[in-house]
Coordinates of C-alpha atoms in Angstrom, one line a residue:
X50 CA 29.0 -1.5 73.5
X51 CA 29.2 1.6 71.3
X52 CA 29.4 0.7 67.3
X53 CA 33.2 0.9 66.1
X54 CA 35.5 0.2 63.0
X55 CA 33.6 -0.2 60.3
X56 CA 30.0 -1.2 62.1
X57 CA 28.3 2.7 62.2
X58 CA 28.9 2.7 58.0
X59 CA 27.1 -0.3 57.5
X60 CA 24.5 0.2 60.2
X61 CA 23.8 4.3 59.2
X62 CA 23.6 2.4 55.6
X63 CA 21.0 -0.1 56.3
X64 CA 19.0 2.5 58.7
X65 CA 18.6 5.0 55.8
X66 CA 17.4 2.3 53.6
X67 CA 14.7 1.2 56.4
X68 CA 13.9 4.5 56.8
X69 CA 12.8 6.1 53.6
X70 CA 12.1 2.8 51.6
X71 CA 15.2 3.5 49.2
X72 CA 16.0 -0.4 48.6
X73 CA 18.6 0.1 45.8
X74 CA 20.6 3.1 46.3
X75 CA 22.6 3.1 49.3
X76 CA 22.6 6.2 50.9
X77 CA 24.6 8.4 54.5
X78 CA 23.2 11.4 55.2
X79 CA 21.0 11.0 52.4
X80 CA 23.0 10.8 49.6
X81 CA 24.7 8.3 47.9
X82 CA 27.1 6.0 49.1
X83 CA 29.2 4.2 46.3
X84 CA 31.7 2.0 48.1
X85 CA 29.5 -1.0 48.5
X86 CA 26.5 -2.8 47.1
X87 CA 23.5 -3.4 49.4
X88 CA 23.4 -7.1 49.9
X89 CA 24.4 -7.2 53.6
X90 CA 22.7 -3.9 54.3
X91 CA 19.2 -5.3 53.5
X92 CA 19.8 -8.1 55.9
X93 CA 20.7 -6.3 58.5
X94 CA 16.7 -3.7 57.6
X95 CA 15.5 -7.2 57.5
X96 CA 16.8 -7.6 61.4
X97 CA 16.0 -4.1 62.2
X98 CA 12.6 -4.5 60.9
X99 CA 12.3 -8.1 62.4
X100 CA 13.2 -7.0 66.1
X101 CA 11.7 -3.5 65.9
X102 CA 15.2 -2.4 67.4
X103 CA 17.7 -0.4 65.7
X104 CA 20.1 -1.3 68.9
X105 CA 23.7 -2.4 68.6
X106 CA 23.0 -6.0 69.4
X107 CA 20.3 -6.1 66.1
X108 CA 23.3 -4.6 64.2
X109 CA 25.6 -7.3 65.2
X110 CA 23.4 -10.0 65.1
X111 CA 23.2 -11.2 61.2
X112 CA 27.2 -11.7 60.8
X113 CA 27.7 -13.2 64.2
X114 CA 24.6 -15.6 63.5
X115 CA 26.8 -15.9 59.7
X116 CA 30.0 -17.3 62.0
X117 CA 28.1 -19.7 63.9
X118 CA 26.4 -20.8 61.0
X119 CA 29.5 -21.1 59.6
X120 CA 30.9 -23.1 61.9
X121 CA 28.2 -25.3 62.1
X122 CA 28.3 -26.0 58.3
X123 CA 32.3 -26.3 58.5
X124 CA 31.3 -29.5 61.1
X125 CA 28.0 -30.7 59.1
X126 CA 30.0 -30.6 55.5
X127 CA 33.4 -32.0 56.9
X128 CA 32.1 -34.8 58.4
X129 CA 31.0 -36.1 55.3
X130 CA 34.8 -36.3 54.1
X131 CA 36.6 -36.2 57.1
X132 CA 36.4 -38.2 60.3
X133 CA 33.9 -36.6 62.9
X134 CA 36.4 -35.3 65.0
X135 CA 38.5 -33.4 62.5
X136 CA 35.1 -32.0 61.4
X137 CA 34.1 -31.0 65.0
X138 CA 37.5 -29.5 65.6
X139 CA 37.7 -28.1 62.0
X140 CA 34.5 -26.0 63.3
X141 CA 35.7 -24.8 66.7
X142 CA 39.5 -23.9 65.3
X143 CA 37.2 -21.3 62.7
X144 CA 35.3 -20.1 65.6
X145 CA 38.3 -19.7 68.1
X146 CA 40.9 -18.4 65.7
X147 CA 42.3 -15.4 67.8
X148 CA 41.2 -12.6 65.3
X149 CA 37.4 -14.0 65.0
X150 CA 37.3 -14.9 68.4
X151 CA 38.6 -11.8 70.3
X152 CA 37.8 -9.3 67.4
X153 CA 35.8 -10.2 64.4
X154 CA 33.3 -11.3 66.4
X155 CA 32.8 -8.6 68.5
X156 CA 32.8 -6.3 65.5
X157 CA 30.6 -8.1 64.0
X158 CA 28.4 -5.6 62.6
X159 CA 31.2 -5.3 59.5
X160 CA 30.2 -7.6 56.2
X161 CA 33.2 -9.6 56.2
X162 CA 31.5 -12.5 58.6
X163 CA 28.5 -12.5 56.3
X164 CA 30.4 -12.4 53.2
X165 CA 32.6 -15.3 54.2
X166 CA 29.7 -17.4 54.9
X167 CA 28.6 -16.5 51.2
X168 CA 32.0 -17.7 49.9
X169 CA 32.6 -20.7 51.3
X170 CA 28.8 -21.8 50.6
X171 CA 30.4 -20.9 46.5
X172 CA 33.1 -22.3 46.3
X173 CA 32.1 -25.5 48.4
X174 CA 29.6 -25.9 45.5
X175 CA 32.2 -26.7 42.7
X176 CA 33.7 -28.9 44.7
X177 CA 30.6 -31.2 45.3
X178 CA 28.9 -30.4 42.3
X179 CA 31.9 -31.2 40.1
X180 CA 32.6 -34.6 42.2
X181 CA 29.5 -35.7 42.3
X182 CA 29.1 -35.0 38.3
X183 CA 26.1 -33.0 39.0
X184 CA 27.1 -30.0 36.5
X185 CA 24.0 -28.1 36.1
X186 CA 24.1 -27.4 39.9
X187 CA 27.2 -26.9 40.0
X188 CA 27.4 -23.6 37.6
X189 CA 24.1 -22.5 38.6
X190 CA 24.7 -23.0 42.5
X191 CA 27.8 -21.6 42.3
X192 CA 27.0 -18.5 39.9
X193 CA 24.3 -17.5 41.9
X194 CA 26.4 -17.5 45.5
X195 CA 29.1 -15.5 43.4
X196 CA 25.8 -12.8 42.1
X197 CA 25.0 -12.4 46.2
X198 CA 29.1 -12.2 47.0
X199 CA 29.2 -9.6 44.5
X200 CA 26.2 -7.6 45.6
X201 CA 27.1 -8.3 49.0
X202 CA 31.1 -6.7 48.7
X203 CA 31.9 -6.1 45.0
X204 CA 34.3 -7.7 42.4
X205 CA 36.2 -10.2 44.9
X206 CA 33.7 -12.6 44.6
X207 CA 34.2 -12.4 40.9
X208 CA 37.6 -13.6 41.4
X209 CA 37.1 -16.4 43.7
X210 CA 34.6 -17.5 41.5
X211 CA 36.6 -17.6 38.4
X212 CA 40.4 -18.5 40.2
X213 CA 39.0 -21.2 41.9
X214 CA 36.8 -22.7 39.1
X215 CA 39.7 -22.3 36.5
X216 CA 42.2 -24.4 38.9
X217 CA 40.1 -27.1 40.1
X218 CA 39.3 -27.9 36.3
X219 CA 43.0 -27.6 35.4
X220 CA 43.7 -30.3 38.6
X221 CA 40.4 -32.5 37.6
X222 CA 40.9 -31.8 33.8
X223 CA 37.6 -32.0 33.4
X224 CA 37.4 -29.1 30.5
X225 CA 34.0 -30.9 29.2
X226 CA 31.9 -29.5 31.6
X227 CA 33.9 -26.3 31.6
X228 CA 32.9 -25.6 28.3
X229 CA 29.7 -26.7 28.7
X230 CA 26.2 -25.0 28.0
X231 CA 25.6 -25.3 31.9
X232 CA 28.7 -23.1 32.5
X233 CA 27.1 -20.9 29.9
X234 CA 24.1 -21.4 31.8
X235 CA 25.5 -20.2 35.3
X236 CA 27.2 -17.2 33.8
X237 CA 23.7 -16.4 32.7
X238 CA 22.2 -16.4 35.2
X239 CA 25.2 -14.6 37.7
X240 CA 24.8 -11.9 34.9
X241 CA 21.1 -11.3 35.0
X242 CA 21.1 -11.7 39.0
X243 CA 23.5 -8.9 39.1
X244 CA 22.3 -6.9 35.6
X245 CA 18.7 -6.8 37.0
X246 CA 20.2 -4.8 40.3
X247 CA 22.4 -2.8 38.6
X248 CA 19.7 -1.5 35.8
X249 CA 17.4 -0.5 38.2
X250 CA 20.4 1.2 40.2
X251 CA 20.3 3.0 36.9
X252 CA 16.8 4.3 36.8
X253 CA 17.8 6.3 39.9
X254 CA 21.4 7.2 40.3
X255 CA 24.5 7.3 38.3
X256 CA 25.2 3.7 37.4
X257 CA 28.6 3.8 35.7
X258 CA 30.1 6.1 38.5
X259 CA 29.0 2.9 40.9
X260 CA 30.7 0.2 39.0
X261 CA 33.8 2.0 38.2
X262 CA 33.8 2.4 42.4
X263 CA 33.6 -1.0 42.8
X264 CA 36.6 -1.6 40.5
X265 CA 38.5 1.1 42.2
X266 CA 37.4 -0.3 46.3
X267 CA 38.9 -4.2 44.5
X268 CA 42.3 -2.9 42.9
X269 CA 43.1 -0.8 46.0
X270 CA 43.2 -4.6 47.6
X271 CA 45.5 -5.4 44.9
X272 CA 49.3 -4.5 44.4
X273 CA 47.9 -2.9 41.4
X274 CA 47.0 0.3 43.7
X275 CA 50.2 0.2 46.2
X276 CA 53.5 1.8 45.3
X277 CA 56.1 -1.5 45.2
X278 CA 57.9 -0.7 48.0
X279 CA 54.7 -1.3 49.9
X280 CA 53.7 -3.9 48.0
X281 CA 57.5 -5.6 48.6
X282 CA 57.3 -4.9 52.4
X283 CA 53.7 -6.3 52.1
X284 CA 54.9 -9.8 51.1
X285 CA 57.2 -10.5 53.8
X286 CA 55.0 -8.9 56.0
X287 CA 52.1 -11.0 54.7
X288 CA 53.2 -14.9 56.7
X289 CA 53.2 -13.5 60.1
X290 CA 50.8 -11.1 60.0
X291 CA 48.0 -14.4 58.5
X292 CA 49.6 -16.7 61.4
X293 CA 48.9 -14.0 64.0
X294 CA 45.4 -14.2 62.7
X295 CA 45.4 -18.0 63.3
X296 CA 46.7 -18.2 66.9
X297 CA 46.6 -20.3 69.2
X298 CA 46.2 -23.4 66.1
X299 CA 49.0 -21.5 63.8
X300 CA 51.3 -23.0 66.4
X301 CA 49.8 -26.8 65.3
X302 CA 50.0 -25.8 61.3
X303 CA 53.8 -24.6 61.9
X304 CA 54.2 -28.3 63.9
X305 CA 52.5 -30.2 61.6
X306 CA 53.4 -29.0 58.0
X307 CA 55.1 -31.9 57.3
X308 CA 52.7 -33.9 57.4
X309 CA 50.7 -31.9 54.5
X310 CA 51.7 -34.2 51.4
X311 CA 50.4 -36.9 53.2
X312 CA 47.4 -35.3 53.7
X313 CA 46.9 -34.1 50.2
X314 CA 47.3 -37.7 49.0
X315 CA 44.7 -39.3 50.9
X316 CA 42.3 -36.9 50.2
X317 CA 41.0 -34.6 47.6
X318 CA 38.5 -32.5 50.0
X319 CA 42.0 -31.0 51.5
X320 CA 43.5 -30.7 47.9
X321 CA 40.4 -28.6 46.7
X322 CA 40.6 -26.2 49.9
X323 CA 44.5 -25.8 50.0
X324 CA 44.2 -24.9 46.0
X325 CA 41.3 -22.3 46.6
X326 CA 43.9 -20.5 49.2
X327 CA 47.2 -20.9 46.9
X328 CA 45.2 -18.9 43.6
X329 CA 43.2 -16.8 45.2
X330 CA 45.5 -15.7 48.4
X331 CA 48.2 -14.1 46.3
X332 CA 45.5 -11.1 45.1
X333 CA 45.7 -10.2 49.0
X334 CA 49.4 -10.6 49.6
X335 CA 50.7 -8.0 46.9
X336 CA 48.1 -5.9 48.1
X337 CA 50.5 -4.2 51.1
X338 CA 47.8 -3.0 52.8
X339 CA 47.2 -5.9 55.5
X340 CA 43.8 -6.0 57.1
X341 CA 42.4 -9.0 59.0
X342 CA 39.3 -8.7 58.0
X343 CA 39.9 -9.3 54.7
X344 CA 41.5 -12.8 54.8
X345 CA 38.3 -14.1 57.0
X346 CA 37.7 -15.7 53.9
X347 CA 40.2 -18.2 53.9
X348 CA 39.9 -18.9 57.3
X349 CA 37.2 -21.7 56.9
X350 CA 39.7 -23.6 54.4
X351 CA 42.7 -22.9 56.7
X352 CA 40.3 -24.6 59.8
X353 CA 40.0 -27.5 57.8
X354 CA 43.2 -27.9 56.9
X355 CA 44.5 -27.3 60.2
X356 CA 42.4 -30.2 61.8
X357 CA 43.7 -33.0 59.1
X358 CA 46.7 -31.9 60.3
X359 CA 46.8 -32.1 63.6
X360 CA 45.1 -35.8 63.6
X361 CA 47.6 -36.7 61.4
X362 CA 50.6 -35.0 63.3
X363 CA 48.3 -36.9 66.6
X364 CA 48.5 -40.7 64.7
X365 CA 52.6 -39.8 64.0
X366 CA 53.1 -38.9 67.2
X367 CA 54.6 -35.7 66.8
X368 CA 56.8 -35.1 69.9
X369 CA 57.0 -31.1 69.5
X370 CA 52.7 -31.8 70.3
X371 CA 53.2 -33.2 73.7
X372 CA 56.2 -29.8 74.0
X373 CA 53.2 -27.3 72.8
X374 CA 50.4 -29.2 75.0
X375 CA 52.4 -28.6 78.1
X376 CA 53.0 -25.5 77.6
X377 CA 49.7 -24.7 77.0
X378 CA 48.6 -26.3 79.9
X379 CA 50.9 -24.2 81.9
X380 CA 49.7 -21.1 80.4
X381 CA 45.8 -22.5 81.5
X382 CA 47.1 -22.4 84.8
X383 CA 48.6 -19.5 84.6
X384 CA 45.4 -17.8 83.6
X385 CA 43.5 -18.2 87.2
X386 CA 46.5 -17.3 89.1
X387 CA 46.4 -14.0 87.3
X388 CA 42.9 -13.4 87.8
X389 CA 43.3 -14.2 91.8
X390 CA 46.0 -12.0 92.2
X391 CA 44.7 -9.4 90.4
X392 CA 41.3 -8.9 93.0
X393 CA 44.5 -8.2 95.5
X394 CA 45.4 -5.5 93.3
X395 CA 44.3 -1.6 92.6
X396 CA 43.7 -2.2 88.9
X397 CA 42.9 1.5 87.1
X398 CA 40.0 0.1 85.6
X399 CA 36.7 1.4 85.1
X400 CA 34.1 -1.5 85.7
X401 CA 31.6 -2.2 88.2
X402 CA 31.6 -4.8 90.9
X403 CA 35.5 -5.8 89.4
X404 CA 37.0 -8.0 92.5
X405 CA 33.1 -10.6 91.5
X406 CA 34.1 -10.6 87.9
X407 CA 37.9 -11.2 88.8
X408 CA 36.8 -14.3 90.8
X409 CA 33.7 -15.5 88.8
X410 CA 36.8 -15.6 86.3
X411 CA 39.0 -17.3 88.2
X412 CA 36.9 -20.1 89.2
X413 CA 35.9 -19.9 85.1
X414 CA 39.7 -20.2 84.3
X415 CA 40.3 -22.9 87.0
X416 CA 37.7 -25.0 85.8
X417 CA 38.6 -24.7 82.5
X418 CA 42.7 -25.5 83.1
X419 CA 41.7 -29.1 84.9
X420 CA 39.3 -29.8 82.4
X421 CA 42.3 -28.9 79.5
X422 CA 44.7 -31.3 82.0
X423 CA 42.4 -34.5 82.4
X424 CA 40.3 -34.4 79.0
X425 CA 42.0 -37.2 76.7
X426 CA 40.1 -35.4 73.8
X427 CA 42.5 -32.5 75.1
X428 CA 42.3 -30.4 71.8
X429 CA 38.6 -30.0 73.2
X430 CA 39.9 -29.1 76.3
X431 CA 42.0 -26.4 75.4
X432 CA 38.7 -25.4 73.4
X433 CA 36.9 -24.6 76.8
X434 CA 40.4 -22.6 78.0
X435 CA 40.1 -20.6 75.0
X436 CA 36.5 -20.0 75.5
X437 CA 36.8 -18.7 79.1
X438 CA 39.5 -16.4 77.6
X439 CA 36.6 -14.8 75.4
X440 CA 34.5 -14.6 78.7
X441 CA 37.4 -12.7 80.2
X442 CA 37.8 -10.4 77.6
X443 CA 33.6 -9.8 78.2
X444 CA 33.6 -9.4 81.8
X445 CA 36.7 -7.0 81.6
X446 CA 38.0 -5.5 78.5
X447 CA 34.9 -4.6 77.0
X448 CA 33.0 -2.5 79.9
X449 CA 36.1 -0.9 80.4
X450 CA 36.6 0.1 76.9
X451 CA 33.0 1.2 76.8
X452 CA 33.4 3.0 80.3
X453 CA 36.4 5.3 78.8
X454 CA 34.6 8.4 77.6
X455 CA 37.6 9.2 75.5
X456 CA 36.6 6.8 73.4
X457 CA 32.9 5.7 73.6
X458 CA 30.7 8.9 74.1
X459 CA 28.8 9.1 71.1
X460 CA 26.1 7.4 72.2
X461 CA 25.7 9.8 75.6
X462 CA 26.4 12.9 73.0
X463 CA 23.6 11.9 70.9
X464 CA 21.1 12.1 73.4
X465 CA 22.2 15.4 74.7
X466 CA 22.5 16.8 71.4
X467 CA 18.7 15.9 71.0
X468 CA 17.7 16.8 74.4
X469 CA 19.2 20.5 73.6
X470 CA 17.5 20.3 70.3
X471 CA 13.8 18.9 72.0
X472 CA 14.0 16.2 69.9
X473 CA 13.7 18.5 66.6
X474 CA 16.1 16.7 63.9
X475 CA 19.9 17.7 63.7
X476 CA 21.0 18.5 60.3
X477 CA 24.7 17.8 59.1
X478 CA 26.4 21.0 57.5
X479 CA 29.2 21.4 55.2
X480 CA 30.9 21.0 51.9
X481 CA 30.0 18.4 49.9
X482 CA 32.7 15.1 49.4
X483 CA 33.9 15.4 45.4
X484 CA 36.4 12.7 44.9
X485 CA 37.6 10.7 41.9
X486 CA 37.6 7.1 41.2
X487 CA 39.1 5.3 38.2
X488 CA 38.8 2.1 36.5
X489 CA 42.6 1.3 35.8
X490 CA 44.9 -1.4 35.5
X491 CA 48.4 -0.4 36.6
X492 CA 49.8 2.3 34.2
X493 CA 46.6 1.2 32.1
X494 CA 43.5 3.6 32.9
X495 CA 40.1 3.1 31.2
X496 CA 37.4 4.9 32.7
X497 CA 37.6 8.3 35.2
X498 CA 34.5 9.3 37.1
X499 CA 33.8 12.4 39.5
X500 CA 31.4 11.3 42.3
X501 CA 30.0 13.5 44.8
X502 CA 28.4 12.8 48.5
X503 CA 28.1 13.7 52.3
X504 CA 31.2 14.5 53.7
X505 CA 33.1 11.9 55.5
X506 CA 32.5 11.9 59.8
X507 CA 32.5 9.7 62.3
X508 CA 29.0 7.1 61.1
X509 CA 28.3 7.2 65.0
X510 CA 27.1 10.4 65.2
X511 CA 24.9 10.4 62.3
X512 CA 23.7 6.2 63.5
X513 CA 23.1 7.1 67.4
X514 CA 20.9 10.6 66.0
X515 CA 18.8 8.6 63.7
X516 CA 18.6 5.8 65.9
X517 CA 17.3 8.3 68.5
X518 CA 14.4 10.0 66.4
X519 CA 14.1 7.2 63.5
X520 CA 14.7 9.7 61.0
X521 CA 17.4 10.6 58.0
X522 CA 20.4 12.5 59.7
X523 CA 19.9 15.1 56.4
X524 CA 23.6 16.5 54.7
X525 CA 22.4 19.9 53.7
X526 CA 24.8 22.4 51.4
X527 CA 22.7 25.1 52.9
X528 CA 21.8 26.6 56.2
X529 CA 18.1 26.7 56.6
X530 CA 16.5 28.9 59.3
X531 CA 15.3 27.9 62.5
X532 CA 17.2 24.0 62.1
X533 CA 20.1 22.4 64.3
X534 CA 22.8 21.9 62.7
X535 CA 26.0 20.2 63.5
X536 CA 28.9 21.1 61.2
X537 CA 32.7 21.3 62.0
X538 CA 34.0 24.1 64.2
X539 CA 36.3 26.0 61.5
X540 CA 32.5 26.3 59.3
X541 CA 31.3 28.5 61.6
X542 CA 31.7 32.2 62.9
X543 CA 30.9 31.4 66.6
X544 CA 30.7 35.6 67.3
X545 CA 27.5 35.5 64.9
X546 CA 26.4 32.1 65.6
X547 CA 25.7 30.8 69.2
X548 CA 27.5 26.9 69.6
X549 CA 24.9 25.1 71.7
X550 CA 27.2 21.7 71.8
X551 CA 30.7 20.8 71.3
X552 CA 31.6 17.2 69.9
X553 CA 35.0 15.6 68.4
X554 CA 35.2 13.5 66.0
X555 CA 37.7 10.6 67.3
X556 CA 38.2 9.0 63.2
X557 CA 38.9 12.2 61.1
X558 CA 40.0 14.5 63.9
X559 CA 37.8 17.0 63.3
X560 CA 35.7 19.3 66.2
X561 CA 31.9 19.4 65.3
X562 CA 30.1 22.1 67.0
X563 CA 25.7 22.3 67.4
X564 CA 24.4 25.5 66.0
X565 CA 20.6 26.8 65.7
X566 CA 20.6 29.1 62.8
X567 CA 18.9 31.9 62.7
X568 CA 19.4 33.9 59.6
X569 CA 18.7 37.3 61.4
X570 CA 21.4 37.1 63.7
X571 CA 24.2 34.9 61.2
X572 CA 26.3 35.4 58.6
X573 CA 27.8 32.6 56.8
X574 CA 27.3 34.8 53.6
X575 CA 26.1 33.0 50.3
X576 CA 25.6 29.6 51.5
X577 CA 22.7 31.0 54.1
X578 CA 19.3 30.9 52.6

């Protein structure tokens, strides 16, 4: 599939770097790009490098290897409080939440997979550090998980460091290690991780500009940045927009959430998660500006939580479980029915050989609905129903979406751009991007920079063009002769200039047009040199 969301930024980011050898600065379209450190994007050179591919795959491979991992260590670390099947479960509920399974995961060339993985792994690391009493690993672990967060997606990590440390001492009240020289010690060393990045950031670009960015791309996840009617509609907005996230195993939280003080009693493993979500949640629900991507975060501690509670709902024999079960089955069954009747059907959908995916899928679907009916593990079972779901969604949604030229033609108007061009490079014309960005707390504002850069497009266009001729897609203020250039439409006098390619841009709206210029023939007046 073609890039989408938010995967072209980071991918045009991390192909620049690769590129030109420009390690610290993050640049599209050759000039700076402020709104995130480079953490994630070096990972993803690394892959690039690694697989001598800059293909789609290599640029969702490090965050959906970060999930599995995830899940993985959600399973390897639960077990060691937790029985083994809660741990198992706690693993596959993270993995088959509806939002990572049907969307973050195919996205998953976005940081927010990556970034999780980062997160849990710090804040995991005050819990086991501070019970096992081992306090210089558990500031300097910790601290130095929170320096990567923080290079990886800015000041959050900041906050779930210091939230979460600050209320598990308050419930523990162990203030001796708190204000101990090993916290001093971890703060050290979080502080020269970070300090040693952002001086040599310094050296070469316009440092304070950067980290007054990063404050600014935090508060605007904040009510601090949203007017309060949004922020008031955010809140009740906020519980079913984070249960939505959790389906199908929402349904078991809402079932079983009685059974949660029980739970917190027996065991402080659940008590340490459930706090980390009650301090640092609130920062997002204020924020009125729901995005799912930014609560994959919690949904590690959520998973856990979920599978204590379901075992526990399972050993009280929670009637409305047996309810939900059936209808689930039902719904498992429904599944291959659908896919049968559907090869009877004219569906107006664009994929090859259709009527053999519809029955590989409803053989799939069947298999999976007996194995949900006669599994007495049958959480598991509705595991494998949930999984065929995903294969559906693979065999079906997917090629279709990528099929729709509408939508996914970026990729096919890349290479015809360049085969017009004979492979020369295609230069990106236009205004520069001058916006401003404040360091402010509420009414309270501190510091106001003016930061300048490429004009905003589609990330596609300027990712499948360097992809294609493994060079910079250049931003130039000025017209050179004899260069391609693509530029938006109303830039352009197309009675002195002769448009060689028409392309529109899906995200801002905009129509790009392919010039050569040729300063004999143009006149675009003092920009033309």
């Amino acid at each position: 599939m073609e890039l989408r969301a938010e995967e072209p930024r980071r991918a045009i980011v991390s192909l620049e770097m690769l590129l030109t050898g420009e390690w610290i600065v993050p640049h599209i379209n050759g000039w700076t790009y402020y709104n995130k450190p480079p953490f994630f994007n070096w990972i993803m050179a690394f892959f690039f490098w690694l697989f001598q591919s800059f293909d789609e795959w290599v640029v969702r491979f490090p965050a959906l290897l970060s999930a599995c991992i995830h899940a993985w260590l959600i399973y390897s670390i639960c077990k060691n409080y937790l029985r083994k099947e809660v741990a198992i479960l706690a693993g596959l509920i993270y993995i088959t939440a509806g939002e990572i399974l049907f969307f973050g995961s195919i996205t998953s060339g976005e940081i927010d997979l990556f970034f999780s993985l980062i997160t849990f792994l710090q804040v995991y690391a005050i819990y086991k550090f501070n019970k096992n009493q081992s306090y210089l690993l558990l500031y300097t672990v910790s601290y130095s998980l929170a320096a990567i967060g923080l290079l990886t997606k800015g000041l959050p990590s900041v906050a779930f460091q210091g939230l979460t440390l600050v209320a598990w001492t308050i419930y523990t009240r162990n203030w001796k290690s708190f204000f101990s020289l090993y916290h001093v010690l971890g703060g050290f060393i979080f502080i020269s991780l970070t300090g040693t990045y952002f001086y040599h950031f310094s050296l070469q670009d316009d440092v304070i500009g950067f980290l007054v960015r990063q404050y600014k791309e935090a508060a605007m996840r904040t009510g601090l940045e949203t007017e309060n009617t949004s922020t008031f509609k955010g809140v009740f907005l906020f519980i079913p927009g984070f249960l939505k996230l959790l389906l199908p195993w929402s349904l078991f939280l809402i079932l079983s959430i009685t059974q949660l003080k029980k739970v917190i009693k027996n065991n402080s493993f659940i008590t340490f998660w459930l706090i980390f979500i009650l301090v640092n949640i609130p920062i997002y629900w204020i924020s009125g500006d729901f995005k799912a991507r930014y609560y994959y975060v919690f949904m590690a501690a959520i998973s856990v939580i979920i599978a204590e509670l379901i075992y526990s709902g399972l050993e009280n024999q929670v009637k409305l479980y047996w309810v939900l079960r059936r209808v689930l089955i039902g719904i498992s069954f429904i599944l291959p029915s659908a896919f049968l009747l559907c090869v009877f059907i004219d569906l107006p959908i664009n994929v090859n050989n259709l009527n053999l995916r519809l029955i590989i899928l409803f053989v799939l679907s069947l298999c999976a609905a007996v194995i949900f009916l006669k599994s007495k593990e049958w959480l598991f079972g509705f595991v494998v129903v949930l999984a065929v779901a995903r294969v559906a969604l693979n065999l079906l949604y997917l090629p279709a979406w990528q099929n729709d030229k509408s939508i996914a033609y970026y990729r096919q108007s890349a290479d015809e751009m360049l085969e017009i061009s004979q492979g020369n490079p295609i230069f990106f014309y236009g205004e520069p991007y001058v916006f401003s960005s404040d360091a402010s707390f509420g009414p309270l504002k501190f510091k106001e920079v003016r930061l300048t850069t490429a004009p905003l497009m589609n990330y596609r266009i300027p990712y499948y063009l360097s992809r294609k001729t493994h060079s910079v897609m250049e931003f130039d203020e000025e017209m050179l002769d004899q260069q391609f250039y693509l530029t938006r439409k109303d830039m352009v006098d197309s009675s002195k200039l002769k448009i060689l390619y028409r392309l529109h841009d899906n995200w801002q709206k905009q129509d790009y047009v392919l010039v050569n210029f040729t300063s004999s023939v143009s006149d675009l007046g003092n920009n033309t040199k």
